[in-house]
Every structure is written in structure tokens, then in C-alpha cells.
Backbone as XML, in Angstrom:
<?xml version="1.0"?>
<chain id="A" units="angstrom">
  <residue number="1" name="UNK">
    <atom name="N" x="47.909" y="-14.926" z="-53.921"/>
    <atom name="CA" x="49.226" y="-14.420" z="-53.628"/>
    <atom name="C" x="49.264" y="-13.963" z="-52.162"/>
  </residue>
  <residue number="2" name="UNK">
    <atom name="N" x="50.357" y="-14.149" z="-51.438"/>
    <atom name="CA" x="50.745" y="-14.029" z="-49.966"/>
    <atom name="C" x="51.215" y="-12.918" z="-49.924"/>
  </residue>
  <residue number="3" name="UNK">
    <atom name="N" x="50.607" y="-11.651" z="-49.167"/>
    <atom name="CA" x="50.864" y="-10.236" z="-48.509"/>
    <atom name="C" x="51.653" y="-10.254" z="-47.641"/>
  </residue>
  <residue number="4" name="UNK">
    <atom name="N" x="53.295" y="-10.077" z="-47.641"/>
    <atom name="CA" x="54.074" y="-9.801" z="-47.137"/>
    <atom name="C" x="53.572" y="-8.570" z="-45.726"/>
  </residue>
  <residue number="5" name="UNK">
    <atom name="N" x="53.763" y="-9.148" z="-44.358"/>
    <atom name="CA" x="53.476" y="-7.842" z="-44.064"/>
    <atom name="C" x="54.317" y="-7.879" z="-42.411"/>
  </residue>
  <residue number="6" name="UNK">
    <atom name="N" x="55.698" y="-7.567" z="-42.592"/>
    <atom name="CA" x="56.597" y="-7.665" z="-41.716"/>
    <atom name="C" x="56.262" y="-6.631" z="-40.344"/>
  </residue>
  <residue number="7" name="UNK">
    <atom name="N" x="55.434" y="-5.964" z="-40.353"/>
    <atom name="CA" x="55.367" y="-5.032" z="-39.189"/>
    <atom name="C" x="54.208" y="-5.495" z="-38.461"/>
  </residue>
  <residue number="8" name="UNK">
    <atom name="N" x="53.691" y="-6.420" z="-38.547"/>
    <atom name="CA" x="52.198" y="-6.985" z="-37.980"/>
    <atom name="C" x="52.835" y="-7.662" z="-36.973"/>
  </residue>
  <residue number="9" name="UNK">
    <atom name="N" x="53.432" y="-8.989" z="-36.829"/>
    <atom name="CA" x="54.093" y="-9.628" z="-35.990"/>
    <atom name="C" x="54.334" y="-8.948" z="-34.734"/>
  </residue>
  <residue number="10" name="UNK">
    <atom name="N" x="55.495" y="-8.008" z="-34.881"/>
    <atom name="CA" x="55.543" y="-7.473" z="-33.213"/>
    <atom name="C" x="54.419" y="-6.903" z="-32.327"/>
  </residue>
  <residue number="11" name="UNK">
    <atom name="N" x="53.385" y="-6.590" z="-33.335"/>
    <atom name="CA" x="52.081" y="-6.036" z="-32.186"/>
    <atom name="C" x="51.392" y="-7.289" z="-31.765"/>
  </residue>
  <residue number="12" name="UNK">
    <atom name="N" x="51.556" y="-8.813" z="-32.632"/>
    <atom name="CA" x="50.837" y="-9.793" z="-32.519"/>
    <atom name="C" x="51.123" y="-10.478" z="-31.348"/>
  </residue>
  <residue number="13" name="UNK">
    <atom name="N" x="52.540" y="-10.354" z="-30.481"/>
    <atom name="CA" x="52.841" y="-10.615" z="-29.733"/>
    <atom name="C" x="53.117" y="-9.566" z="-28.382"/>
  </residue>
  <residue number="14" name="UNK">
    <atom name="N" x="52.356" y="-8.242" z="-28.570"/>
    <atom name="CA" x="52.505" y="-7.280" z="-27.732"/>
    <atom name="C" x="53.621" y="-6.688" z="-27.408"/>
  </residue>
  <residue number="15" name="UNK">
    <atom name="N" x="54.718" y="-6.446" z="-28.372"/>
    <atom name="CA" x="55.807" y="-5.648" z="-28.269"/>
    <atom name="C" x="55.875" y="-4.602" z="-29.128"/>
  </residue>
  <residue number="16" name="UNK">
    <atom name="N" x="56.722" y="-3.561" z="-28.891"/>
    <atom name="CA" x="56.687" y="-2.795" z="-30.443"/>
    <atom name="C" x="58.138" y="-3.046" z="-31.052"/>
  </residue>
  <residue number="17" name="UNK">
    <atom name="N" x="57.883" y="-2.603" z="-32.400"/>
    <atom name="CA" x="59.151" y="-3.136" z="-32.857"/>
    <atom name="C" x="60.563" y="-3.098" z="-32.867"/>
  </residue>
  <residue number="18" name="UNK">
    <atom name="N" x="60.941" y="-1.939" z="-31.773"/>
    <atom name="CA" x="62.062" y="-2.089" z="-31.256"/>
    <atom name="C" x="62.123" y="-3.147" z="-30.225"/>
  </residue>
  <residue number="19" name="UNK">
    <atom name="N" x="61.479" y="-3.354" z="-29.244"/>
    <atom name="CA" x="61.044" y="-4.249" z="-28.362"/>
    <atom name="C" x="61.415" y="-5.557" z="-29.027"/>
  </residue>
  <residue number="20" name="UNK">
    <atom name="N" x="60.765" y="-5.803" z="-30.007"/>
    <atom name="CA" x="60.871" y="-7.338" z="-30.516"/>
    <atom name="C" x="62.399" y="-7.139" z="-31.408"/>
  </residue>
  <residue number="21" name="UNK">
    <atom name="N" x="62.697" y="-6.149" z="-31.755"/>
    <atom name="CA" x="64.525" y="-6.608" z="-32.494"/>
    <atom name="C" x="65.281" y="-6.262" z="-31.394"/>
  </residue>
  <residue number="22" name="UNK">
    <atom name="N" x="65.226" y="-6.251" z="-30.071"/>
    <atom name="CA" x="66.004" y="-6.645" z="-29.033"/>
    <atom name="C" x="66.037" y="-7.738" z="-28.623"/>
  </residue>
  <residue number="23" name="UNK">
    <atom name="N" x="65.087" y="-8.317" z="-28.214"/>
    <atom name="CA" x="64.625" y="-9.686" z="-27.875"/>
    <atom name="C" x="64.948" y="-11.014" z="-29.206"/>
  </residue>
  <residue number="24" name="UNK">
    <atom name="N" x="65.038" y="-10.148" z="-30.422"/>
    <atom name="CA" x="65.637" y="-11.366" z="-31.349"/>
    <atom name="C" x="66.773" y="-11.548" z="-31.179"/>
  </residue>
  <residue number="25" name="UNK">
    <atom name="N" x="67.512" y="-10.111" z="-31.374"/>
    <atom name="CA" x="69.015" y="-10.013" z="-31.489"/>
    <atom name="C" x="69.621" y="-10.496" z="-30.443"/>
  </residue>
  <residue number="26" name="UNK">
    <atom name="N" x="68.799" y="-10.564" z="-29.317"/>
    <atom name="CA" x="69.531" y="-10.984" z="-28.119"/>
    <atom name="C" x="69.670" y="-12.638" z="-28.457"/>
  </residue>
  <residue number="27" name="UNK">
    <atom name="N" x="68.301" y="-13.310" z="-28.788"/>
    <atom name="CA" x="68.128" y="-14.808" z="-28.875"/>
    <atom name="C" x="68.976" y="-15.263" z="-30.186"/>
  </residue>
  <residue number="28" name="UNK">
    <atom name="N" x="69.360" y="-14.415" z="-30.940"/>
    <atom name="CA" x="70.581" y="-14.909" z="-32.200"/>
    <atom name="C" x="71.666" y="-14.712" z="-31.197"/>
  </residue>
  <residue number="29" name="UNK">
    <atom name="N" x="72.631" y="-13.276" z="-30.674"/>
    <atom name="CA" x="73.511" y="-14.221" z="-29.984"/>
    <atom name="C" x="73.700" y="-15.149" z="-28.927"/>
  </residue>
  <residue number="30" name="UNK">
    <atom name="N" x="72.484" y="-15.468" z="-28.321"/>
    <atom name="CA" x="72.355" y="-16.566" z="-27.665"/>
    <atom name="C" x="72.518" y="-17.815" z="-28.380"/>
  </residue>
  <residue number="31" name="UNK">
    <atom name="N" x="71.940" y="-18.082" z="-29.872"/>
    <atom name="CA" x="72.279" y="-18.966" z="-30.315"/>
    <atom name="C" x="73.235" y="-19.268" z="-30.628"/>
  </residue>
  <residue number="32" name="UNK">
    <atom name="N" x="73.849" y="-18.301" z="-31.789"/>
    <atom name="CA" x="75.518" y="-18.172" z="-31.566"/>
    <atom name="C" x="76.806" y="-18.491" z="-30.561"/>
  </residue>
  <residue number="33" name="UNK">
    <atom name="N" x="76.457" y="-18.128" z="-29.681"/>
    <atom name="CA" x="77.461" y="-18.522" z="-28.261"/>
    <atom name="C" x="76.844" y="-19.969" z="-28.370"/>
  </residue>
  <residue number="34" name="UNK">
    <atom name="N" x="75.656" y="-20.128" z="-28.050"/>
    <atom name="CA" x="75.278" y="-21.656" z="-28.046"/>
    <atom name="C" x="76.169" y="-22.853" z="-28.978"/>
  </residue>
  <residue number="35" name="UNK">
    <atom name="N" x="76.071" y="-22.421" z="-30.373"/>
    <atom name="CA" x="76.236" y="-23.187" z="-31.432"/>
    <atom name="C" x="78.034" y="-23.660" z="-30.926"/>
  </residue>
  <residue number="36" name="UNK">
    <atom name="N" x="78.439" y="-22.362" z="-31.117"/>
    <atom name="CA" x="80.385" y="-22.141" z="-30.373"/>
    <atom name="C" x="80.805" y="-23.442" z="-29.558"/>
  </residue>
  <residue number="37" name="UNK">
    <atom name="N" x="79.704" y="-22.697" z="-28.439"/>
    <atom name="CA" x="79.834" y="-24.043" z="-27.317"/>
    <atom name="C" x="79.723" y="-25.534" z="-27.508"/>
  </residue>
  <residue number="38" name="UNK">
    <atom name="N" x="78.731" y="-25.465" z="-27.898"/>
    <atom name="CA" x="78.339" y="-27.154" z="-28.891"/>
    <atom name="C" x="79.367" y="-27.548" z="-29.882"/>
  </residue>
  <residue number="39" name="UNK">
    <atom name="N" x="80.147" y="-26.552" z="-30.177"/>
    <atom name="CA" x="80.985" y="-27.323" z="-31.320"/>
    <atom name="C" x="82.451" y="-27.727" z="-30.399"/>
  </residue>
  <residue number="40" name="UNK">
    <atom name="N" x="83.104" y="-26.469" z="-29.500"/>
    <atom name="CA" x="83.723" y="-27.062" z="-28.598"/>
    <atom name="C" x="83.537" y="-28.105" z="-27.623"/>
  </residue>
  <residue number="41" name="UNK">
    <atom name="N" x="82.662" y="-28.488" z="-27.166"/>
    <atom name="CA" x="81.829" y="-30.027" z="-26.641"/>
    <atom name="C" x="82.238" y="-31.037" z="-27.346"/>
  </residue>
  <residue number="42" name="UNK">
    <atom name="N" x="81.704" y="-30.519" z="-28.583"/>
    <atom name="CA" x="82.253" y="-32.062" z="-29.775"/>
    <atom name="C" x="83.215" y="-32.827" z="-29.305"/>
  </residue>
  <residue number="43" name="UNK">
    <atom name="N" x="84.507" y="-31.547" z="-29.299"/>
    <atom name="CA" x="86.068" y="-31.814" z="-29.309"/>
    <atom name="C" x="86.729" y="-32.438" z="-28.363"/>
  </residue>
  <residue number="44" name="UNK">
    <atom name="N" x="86.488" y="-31.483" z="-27.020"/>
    <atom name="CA" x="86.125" y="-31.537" z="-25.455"/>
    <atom name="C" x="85.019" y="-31.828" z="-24.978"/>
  </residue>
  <residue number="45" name="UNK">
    <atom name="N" x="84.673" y="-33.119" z="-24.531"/>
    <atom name="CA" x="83.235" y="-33.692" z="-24.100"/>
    <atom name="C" x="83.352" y="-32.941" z="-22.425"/>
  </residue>
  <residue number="46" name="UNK">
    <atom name="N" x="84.444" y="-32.573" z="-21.950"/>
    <atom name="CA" x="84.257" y="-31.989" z="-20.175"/>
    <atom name="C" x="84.352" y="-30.738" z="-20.235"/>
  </residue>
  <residue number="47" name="UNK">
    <atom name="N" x="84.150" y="-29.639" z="-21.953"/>
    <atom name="CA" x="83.902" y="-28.353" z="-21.191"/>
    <atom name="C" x="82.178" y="-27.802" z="-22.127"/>
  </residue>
  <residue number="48" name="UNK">
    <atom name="N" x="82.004" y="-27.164" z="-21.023"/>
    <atom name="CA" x="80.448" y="-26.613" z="-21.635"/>
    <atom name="C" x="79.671" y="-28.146" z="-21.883"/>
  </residue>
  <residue number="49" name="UNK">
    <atom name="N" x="79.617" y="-28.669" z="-20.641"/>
    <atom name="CA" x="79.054" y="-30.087" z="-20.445"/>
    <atom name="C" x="77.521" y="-29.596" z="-20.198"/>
  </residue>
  <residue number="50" name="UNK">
    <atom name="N" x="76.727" y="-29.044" z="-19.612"/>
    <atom name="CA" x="75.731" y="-28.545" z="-19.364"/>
    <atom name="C" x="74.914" y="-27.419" z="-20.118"/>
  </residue>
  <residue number="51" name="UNK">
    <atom name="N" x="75.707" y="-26.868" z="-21.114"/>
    <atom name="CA" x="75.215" y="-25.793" z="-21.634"/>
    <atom name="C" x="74.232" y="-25.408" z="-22.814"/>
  </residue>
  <residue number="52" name="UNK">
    <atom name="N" x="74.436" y="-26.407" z="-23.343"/>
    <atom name="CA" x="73.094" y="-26.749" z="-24.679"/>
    <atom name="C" x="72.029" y="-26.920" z="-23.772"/>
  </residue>
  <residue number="53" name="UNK">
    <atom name="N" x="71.602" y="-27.782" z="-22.712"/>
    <atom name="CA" x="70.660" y="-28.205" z="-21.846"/>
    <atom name="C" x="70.167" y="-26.225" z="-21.318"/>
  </residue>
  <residue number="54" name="UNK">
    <atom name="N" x="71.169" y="-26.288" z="-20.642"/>
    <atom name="CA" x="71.028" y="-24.803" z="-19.871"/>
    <atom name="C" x="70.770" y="-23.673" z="-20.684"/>
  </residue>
  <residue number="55" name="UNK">
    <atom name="N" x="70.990" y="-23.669" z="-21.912"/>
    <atom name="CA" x="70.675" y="-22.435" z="-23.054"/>
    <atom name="C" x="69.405" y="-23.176" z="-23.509"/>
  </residue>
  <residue number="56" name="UNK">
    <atom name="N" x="68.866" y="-23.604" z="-23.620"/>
    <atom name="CA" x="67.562" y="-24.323" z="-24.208"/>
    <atom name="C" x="66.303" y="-23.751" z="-23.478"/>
  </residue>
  <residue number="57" name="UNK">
    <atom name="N" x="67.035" y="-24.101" z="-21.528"/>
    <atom name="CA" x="65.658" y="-23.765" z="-20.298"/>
    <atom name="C" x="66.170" y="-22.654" z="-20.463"/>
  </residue>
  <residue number="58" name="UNK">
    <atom name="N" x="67.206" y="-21.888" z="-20.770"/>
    <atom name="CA" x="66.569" y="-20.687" z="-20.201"/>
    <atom name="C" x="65.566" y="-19.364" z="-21.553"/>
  </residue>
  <residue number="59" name="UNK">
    <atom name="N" x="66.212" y="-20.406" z="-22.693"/>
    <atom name="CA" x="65.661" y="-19.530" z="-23.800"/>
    <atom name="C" x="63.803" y="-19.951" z="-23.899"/>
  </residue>
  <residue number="60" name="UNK">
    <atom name="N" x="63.776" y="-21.007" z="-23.420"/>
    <atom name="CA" x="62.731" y="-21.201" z="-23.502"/>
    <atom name="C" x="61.615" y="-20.228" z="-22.457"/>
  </residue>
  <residue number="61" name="UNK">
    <atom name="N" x="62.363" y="-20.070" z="-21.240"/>
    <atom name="CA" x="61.687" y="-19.424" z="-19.985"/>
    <atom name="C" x="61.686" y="-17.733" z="-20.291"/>
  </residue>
  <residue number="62" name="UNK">
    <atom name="N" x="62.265" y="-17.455" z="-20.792"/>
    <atom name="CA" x="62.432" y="-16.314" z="-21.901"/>
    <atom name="C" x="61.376" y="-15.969" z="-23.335"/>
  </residue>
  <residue number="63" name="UNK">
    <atom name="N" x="60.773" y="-16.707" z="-23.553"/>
    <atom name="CA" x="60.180" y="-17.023" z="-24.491"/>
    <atom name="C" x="58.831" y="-16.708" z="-24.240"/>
  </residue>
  <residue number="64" name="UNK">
    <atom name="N" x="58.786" y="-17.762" z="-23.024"/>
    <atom name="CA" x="56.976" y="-17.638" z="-22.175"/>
    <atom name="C" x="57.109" y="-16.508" z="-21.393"/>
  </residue>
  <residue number="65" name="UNK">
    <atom name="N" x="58.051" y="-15.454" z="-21.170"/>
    <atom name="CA" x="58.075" y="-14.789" z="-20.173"/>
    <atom name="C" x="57.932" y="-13.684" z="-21.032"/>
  </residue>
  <residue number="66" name="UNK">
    <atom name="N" x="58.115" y="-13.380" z="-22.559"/>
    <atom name="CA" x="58.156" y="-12.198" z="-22.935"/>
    <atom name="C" x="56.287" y="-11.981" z="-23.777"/>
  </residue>
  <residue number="67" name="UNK">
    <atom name="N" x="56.142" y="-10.868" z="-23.837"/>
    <atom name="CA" x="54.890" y="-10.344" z="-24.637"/>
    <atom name="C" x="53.673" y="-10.725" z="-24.171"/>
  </residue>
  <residue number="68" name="UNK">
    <atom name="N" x="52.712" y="-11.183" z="-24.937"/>
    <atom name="CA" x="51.613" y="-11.962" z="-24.512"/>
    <atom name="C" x="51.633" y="-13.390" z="-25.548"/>
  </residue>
  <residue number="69" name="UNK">
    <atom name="N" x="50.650" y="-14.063" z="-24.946"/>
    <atom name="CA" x="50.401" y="-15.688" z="-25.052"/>
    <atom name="C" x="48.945" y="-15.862" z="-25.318"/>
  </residue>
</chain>
């Protein structure tokens, strides 16, 4: 049986756990605005032409830039 153990994670990555539910909450509404945008794109291919691309590098550079590795 698998030991649930939700408070391990944020030290595993060198944050504490306020630290790491900022950094999520921030990257959910990042996704959110993301998703928005992408769906207006669908509709309108000339607005938020760049922005799936551009939310991707920067979440990613965000990613390697936070905690330890």
C-alpha cells in the first residue's frame, strides 16, 4: 500500500510550503490565462498569435529557475 505523504514534496524541491503554493497557484493561473488565449486563437487565428509559444518558454524558464535541481 502507497503512503500518502503530501508535505514531503516541497522540501524535495527546496521550498517550504508556502513557497511552493505560490509558485503553483501562480503556474495554474498561468495556465488558465493560457488555455483562454488558446481558445480565442481558435476563433481569431491574428490575436494571441505568439502566446502558447511564449507561455510555454517562459513557464518553463520558471521552472529551472525555481528551488533546486
Amino acid at each position: 500500500m502507497h503512503t500518502w505523504r503530501i508535505f514531503n514534496h516541497p522540501s524535495q524541491v527546496c521550498m517550504s510550503y508556502l513557497e511552493h503554493f505560490q509558485f503553483s497557484m501562480n503556474l495554474s493561473l498561468q495556465f488558465a490565462y493560457a488555455s483562454f488565449a488558446a481558445m480565442v486563437h481558435a476563433f481569431f487565428p491574428d490575436i494571441y498569435v505568439t502566446h502558447s509559444t511564449d507561455t510555454l518558454n517562459r513557464i518553463q524558464k520558471q521552472m529551472k529557475d525555481v528551488g533546486c535541481r
